[in-house]
CSV table of C-alpha atoms in Angstrom, one decimal:
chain,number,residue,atom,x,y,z
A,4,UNK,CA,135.4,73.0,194.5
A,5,UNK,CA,134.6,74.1,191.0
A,6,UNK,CA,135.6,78.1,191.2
A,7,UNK,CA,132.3,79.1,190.2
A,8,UNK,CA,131.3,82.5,188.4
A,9,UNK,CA,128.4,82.7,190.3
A,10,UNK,CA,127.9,83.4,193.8
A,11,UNK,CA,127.9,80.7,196.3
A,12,UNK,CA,124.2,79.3,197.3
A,13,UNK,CA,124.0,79.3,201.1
A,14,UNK,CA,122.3,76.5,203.1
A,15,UNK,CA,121.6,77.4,206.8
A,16,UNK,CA,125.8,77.8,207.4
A,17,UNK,CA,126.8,76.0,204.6
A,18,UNK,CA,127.9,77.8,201.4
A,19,UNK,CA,127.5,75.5,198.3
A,20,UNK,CA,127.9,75.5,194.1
A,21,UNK,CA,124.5,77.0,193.3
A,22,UNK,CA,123.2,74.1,191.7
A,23,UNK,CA,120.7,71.5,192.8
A,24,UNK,CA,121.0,68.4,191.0
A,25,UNK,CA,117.3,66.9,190.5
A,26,UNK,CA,116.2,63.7,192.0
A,27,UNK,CA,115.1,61.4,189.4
A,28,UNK,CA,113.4,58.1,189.6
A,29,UNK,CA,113.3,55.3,189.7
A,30,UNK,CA,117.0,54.7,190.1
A,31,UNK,CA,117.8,57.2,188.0
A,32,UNK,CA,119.5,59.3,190.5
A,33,UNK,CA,121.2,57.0,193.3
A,34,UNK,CA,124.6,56.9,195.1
A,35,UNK,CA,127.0,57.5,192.5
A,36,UNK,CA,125.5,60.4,190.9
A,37,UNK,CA,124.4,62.1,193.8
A,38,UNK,CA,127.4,61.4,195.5
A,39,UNK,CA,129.6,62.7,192.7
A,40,UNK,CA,127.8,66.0,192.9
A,41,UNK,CA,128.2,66.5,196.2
A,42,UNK,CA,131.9,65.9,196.1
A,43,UNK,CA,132.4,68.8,194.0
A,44,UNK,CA,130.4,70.8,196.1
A,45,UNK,CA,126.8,70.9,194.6
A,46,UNK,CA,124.0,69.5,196.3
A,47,UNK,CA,123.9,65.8,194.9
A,48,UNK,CA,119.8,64.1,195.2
A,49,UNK,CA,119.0,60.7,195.5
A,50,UNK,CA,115.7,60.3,194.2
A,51,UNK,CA,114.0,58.2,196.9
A,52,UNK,CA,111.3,55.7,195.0
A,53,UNK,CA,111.9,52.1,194.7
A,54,UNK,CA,115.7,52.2,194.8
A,55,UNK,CA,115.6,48.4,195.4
A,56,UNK,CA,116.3,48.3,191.6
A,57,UNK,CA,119.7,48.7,192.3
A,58,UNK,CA,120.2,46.0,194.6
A,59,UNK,CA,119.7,42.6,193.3
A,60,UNK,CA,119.7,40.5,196.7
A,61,UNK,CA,116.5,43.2,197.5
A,62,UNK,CA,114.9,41.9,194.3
A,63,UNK,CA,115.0,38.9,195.1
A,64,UNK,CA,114.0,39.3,198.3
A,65,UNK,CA,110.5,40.8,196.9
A,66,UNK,CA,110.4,39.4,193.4
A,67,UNK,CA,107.8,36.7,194.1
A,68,UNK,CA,105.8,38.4,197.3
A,69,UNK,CA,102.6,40.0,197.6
A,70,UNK,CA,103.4,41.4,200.8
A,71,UNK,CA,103.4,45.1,200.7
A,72,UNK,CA,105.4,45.2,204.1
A,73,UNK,CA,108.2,43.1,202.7
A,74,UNK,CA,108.6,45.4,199.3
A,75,UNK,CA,108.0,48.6,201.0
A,76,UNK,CA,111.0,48.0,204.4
A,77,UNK,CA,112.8,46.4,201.0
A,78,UNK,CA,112.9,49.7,199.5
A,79,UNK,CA,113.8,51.9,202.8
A,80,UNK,CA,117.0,49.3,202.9
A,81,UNK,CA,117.9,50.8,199.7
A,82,UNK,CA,117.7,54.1,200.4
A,83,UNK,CA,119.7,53.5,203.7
A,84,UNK,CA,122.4,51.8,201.5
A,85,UNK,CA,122.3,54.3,199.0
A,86,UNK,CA,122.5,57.5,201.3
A,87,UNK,CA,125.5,55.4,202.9
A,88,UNK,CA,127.3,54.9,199.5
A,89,UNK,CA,127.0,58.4,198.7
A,90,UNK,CA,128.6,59.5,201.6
A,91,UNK,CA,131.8,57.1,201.1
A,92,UNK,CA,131.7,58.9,197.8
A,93,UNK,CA,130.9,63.2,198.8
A,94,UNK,CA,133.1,62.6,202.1
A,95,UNK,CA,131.7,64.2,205.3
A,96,UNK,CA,130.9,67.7,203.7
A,97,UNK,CA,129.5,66.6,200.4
A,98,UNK,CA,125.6,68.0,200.7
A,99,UNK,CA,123.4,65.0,200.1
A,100,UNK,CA,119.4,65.7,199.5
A,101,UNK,CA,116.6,63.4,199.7
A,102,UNK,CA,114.2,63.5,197.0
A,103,UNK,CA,111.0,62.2,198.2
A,104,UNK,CA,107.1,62.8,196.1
A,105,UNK,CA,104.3,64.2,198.4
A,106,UNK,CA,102.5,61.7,195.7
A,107,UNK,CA,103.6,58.5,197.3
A,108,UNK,CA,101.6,57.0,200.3
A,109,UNK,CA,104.7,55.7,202.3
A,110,UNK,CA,106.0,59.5,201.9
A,111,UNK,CA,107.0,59.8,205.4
A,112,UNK,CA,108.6,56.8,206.1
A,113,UNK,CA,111.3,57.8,203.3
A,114,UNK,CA,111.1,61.0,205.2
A,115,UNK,CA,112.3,59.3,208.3
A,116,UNK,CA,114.7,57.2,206.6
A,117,UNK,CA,116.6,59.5,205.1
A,118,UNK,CA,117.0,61.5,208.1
A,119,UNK,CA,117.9,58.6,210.0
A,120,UNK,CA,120.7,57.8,207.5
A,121,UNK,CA,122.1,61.1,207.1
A,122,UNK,CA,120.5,62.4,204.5
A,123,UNK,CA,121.7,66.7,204.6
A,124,UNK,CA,118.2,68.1,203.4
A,125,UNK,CA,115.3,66.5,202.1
A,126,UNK,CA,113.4,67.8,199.0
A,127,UNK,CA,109.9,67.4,198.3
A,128,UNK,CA,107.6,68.2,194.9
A,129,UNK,CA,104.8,66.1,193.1
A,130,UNK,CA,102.4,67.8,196.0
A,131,UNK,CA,102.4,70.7,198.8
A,132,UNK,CA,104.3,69.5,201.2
A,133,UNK,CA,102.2,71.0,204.1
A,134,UNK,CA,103.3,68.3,206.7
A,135,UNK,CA,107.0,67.8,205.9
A,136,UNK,CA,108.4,70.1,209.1
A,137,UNK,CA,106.0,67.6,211.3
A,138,UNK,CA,108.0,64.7,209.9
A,139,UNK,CA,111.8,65.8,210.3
A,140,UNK,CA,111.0,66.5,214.2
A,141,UNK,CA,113.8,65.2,216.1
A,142,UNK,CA,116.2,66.3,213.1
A,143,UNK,CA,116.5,70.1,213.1
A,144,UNK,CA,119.6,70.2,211.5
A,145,UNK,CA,118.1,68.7,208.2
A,146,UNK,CA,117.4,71.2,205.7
A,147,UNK,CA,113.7,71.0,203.9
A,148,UNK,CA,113.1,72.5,200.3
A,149,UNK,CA,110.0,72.3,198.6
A,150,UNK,CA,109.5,71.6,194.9
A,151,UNK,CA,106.4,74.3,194.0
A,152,UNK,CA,105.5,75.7,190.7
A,153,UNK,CA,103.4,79.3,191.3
A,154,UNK,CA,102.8,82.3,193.5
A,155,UNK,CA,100.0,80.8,195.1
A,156,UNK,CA,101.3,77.3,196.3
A,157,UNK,CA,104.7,79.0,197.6
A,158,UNK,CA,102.2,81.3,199.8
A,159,UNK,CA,99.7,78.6,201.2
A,160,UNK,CA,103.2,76.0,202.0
A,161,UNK,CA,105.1,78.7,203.8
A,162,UNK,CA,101.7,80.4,205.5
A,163,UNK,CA,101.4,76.8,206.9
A,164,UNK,CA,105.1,76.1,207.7
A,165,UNK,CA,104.4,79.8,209.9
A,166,UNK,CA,102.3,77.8,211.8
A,167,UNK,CA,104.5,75.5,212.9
A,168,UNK,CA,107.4,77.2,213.5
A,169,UNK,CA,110.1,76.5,210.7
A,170,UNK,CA,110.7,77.6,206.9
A,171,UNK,CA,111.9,76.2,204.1
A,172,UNK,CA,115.8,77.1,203.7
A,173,UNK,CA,115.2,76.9,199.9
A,174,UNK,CA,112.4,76.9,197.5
A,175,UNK,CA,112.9,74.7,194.1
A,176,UNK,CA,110.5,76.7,191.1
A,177,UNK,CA,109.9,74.0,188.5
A,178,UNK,CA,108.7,75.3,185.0
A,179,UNK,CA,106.6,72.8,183.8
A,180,UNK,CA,106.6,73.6,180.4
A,181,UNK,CA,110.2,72.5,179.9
A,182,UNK,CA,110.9,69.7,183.0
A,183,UNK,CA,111.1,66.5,183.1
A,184,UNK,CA,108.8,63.5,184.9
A,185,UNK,CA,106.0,64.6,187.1
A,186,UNK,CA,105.0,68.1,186.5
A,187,UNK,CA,103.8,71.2,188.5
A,188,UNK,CA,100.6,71.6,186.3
A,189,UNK,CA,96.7,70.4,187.0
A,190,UNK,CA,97.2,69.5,183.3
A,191,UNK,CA,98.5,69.7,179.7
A,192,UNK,CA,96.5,72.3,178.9
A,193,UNK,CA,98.0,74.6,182.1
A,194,UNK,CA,101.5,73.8,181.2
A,195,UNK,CA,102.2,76.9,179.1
A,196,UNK,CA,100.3,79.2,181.6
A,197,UNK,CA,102.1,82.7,182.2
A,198,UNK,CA,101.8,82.0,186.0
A,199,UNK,CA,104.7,79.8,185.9
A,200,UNK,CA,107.3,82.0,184.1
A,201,UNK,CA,110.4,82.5,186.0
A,202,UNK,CA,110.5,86.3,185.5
A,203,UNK,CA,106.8,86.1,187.0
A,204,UNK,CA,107.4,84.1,189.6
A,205,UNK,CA,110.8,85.3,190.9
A,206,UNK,CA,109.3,89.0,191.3
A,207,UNK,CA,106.4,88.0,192.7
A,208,UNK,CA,107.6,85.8,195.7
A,209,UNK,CA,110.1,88.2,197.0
A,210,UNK,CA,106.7,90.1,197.9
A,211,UNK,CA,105.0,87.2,199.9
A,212,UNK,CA,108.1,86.9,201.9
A,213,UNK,CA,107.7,90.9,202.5
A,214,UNK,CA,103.8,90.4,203.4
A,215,UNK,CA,104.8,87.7,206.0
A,216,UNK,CA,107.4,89.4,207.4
A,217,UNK,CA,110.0,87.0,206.2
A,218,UNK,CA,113.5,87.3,205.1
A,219,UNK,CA,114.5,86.2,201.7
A,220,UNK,CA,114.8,82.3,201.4
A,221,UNK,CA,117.0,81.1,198.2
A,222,UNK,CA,114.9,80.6,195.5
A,223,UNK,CA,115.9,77.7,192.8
A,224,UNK,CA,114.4,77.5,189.3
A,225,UNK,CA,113.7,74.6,188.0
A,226,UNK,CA,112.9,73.2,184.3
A,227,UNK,CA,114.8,73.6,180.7
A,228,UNK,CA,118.0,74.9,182.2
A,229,UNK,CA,120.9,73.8,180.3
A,230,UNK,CA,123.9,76.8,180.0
A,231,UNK,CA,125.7,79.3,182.1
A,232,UNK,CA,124.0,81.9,180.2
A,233,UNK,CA,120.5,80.7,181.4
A,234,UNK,CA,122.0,80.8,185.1
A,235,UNK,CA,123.3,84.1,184.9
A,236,UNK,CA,120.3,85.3,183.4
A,237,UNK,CA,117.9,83.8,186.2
A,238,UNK,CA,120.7,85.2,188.7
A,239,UNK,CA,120.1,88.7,187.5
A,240,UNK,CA,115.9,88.4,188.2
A,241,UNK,CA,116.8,87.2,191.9
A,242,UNK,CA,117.7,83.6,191.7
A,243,UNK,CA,119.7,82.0,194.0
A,244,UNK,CA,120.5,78.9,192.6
A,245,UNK,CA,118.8,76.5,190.4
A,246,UNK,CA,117.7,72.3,190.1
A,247,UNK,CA,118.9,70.3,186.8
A,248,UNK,CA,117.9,66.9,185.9
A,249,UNK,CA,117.9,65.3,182.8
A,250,UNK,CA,121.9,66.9,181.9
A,251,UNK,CA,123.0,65.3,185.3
A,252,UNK,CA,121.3,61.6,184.1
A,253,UNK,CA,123.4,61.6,181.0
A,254,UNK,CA,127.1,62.2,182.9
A,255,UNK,CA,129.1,59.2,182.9
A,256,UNK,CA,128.2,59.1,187.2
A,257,UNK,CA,124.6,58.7,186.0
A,258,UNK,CA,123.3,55.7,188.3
A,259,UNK,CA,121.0,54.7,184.9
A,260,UNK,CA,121.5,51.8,182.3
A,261,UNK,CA,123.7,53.1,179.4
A,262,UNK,CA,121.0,52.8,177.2
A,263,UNK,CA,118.8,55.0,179.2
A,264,UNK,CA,121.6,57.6,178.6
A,265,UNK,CA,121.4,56.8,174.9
A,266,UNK,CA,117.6,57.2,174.6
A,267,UNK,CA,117.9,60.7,176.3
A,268,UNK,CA,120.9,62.0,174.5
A,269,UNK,CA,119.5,60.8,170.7
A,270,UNK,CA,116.1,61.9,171.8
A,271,UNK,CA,114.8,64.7,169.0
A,272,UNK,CA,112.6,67.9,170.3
A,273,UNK,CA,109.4,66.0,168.1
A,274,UNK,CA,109.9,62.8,170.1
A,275,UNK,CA,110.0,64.4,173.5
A,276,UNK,CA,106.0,64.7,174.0
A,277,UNK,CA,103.7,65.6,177.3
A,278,UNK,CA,100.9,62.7,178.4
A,279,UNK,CA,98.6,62.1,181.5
A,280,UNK,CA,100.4,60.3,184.4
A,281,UNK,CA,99.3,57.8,186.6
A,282,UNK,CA,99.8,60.2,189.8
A,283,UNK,CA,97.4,62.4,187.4
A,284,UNK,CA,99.3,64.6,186.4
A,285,UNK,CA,100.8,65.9,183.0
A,286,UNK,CA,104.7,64.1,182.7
A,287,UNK,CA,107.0,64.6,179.9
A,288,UNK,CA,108.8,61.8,178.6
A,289,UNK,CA,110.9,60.6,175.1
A,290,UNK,CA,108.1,58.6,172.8
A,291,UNK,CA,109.8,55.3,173.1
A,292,UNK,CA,107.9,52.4,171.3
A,293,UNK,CA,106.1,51.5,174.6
A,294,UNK,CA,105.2,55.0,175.1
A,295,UNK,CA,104.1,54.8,171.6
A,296,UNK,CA,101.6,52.3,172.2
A,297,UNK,CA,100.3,53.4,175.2
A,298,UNK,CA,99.1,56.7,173.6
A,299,UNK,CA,97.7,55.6,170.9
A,300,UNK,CA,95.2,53.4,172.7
A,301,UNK,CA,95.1,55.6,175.5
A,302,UNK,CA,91.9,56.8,174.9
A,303,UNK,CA,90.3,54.1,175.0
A,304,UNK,CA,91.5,52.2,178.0
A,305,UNK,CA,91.3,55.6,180.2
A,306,UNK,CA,87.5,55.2,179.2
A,307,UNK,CA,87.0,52.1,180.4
A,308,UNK,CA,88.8,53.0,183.6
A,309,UNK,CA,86.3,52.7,186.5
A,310,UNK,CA,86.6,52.4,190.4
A,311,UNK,CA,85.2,48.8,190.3
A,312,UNK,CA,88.0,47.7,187.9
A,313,UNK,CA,91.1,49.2,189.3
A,314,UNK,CA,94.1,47.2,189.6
A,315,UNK,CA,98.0,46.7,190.7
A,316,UNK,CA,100.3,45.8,188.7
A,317,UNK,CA,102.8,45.2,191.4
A,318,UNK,CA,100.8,44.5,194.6
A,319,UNK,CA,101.5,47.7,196.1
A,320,UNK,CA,100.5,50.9,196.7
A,321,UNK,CA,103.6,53.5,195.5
A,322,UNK,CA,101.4,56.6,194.8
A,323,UNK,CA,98.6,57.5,197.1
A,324,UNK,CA,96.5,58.2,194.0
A,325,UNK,CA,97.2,56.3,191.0
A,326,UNK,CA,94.7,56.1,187.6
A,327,UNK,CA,95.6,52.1,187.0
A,328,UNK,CA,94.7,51.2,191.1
A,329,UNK,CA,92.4,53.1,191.5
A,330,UNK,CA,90.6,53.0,187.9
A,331,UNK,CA,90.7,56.7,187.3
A,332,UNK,CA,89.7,58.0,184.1
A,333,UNK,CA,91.7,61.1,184.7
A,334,UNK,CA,95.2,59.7,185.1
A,335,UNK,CA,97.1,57.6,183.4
A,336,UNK,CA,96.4,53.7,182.8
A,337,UNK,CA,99.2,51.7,183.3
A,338,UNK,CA,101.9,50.9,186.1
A,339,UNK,CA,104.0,53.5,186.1
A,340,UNK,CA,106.8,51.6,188.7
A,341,UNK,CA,107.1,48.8,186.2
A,342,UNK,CA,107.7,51.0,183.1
A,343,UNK,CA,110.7,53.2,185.0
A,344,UNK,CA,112.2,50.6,186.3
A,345,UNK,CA,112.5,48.6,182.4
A,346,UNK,CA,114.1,52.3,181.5
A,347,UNK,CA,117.0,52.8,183.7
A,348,UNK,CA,117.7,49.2,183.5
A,349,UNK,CA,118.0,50.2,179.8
A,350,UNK,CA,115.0,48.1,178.1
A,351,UNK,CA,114.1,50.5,175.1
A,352,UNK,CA,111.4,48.8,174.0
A,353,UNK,CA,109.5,48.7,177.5
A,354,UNK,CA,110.8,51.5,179.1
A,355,UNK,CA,109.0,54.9,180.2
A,356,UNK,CA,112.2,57.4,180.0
A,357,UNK,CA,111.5,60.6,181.3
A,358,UNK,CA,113.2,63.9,179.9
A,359,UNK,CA,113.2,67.5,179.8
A,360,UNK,CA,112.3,69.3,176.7
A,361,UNK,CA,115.5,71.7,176.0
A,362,UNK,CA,118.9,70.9,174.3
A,363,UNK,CA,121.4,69.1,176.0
A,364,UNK,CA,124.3,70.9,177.3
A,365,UNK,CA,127.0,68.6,175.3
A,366,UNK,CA,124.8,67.7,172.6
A,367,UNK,CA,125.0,63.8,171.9
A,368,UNK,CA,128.2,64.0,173.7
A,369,UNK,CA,128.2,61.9,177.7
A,370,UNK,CA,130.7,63.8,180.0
A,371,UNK,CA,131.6,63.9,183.5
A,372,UNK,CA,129.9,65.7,186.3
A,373,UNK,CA,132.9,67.7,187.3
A,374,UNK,CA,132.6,68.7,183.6
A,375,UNK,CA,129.0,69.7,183.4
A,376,UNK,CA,129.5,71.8,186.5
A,377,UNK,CA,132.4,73.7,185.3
A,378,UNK,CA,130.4,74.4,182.4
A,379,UNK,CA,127.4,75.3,183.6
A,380,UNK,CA,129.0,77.8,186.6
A,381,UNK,CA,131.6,79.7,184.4
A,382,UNK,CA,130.5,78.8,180.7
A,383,UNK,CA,134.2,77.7,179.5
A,384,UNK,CA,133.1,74.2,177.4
A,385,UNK,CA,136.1,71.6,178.4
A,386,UNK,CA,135.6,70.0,174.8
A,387,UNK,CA,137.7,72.9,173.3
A,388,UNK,CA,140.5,73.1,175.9
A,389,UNK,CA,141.0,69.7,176.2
């Protein structure tokens, strides 16, 4: 293990590098970057959506059907294999996490399935995960860590946890103005709200727990964290620990397409922009020449969006509400599977490559995870003691 500057996160009786890595979809984050992380003692996150992208006999299997059966016990082979492969990779102590979006209708069968295959914790976000402790029953030793953005949801999630008897044994706090994908905001306009600073929230939570009579649980910021000095920082207002994506895509474990690595390492701030999703919600993303188009004819197609004319790309349902199915004016217009899948197989020109908005911790430089962790956890860069 990394000999971290920072004090050890603590898991239940597990005592781990304070650092979450996100889960990232599709594919993005699979078995050999979670795995990676986990060996070196971080929590490593397989991101849980249609990770039959990385396994070519499952495309093929579902490449031509319009069964939603076939594609959906497709994908929860994948995640089987991949939690499986991760392990062989971490060992038996590596921490592995789950990433699965309230957002997507088959939500707790990945649930289920990642239990079943070992998964160490699941983590959930793009929702409020009020039913999450019903569906890890039977698997009380799997940890469960909600993705939330404000004051407010942490109190109604852990006011309903209460109720049936468990807590979350972390809490993820994702900043929407400065992560990546899917973001904890009604909308652009709320994305640079005060509500969701982390000196804000990280004093305000500490007094829900003492208004519910709860213990401190370890509280993980989320969202434009890219140095040891930001860590410490967040350490001193009471974090914990915290969750980074977009610098764990770009290692050289990174389960994506070189080229999606490229995209996301060349990106410039004034090509890193904020749009409407298709789970209606605000995303962030690099303006790619798909992206391009998309926007600049977004208005008009999201006005022609109407109940009577929605539509699927891919003959099945992988959000529970989606603008393009279920012709909603308010979301996004367009299949937002299809896109993420052409960007971490590398197409450029098709692709929908999600990104955070701050400054790379190498630069335009790809490293390994063992190196991004030791900079990150005691702020000595590798590239000048090499």
């Amino acid at each position: 293990m990394i000999n971290s500057e920072l004090p050890l996160l603590q898991i239940r009786d597990r005592k781990l590098l304070p650092i979450v890595q996100g889960g990232m979809g599709v594919g993005v984050s699979a078995h050999k970057l979670a795995g990676s992380v986990a060996r070196e003692g971080a929590i490593g996150t397989i991101a849980s959506i249609d990770l039959r992208v990385h396994h070519p006999d499952l495309m093929e299997r579902t490449r031509r059907t319009k069964d939603r059966k076939v594609i959906d016990d497709a994908n929860l082979e994948a995640l089987d294999r991949e939690i499986k492969a991760a392990r062989e990779i971490a060992g038996p102590d590596g921490f592995i996490a789950v990433n699965v979006m309230k957002a997507v209708d088959r939500n707790p069968d990945l649930v289920r399935q990642a239990c079943e295959s070992g998964a160490n914790a699941i983590i959930m976000g793009a929702g409020l995960p009020f039913e999450l402790p019903e569906l890890v029953k039977g698997y009380d030793e799997v940890a469960l860590i909600p993705i939330l953005s404000e004051e407010r949801g942490v109190r109604a999630v852990l006011k309903r946890w209460l109720r049936r008897g468990r807590l979350p044994d972390a809490i993820v706090l994702e900043h929407p103005r400065y992560a990546g994908g899917h973001l904890g905001a009604p909308n652009p306009a709320d994305i640079d709200n005060p509500r969701f600073d982390f000196k804000r929230i990280l004093a305000e939570i500490p007094k829900v727990f003492e208004q519910l009579s709860l213990e401190n649980i370890p509280l993980l910021p989320a969202g434009g964290i890219n140095s040891f000095s930001k860590i410490k920082e967040l350490f001193a207002m009471g974090a914990s620990g915290v969750q980074i994506g977009t610098p764990f895509a770009v290692t050289d474990e990174g389960d994506a397409h070189p080229t999606f690595k490229e995209v996301l390492l060349k990106a410039k701030p004034e090509e890193i922009v904020t749009f409407m999703s298709t789970a209606g919600l605000p995303a962030r993303a690099v303006l790619t020449p798909w992206l391009k188009k998309y926007l600049e004819r977004e208005e008009k197609v999201r006005s022609r969006a109407t109940p009577d004319k929605g539509k699927c790309a891919v003959w099945f349902e992988c959000l529970s509400h989606c603008g393009l199915k279920d012709g909603n004016p308010e979301a996004g217009q367009f299949c937002i599977d299809t896109q993420l899948e052409a960007a971490v197989m590398g197409n450029y020109e098709k692709g929908l490559f999600f990104r955070g908005s701050e400054p790379l911790p190498f630069g335009d430089q790809m490293r390994s995870v063992h190196d991004l962790l030791n900079l990150l956890l005691t702020g000595k860069d590798p590239r000048l003691t090499a």
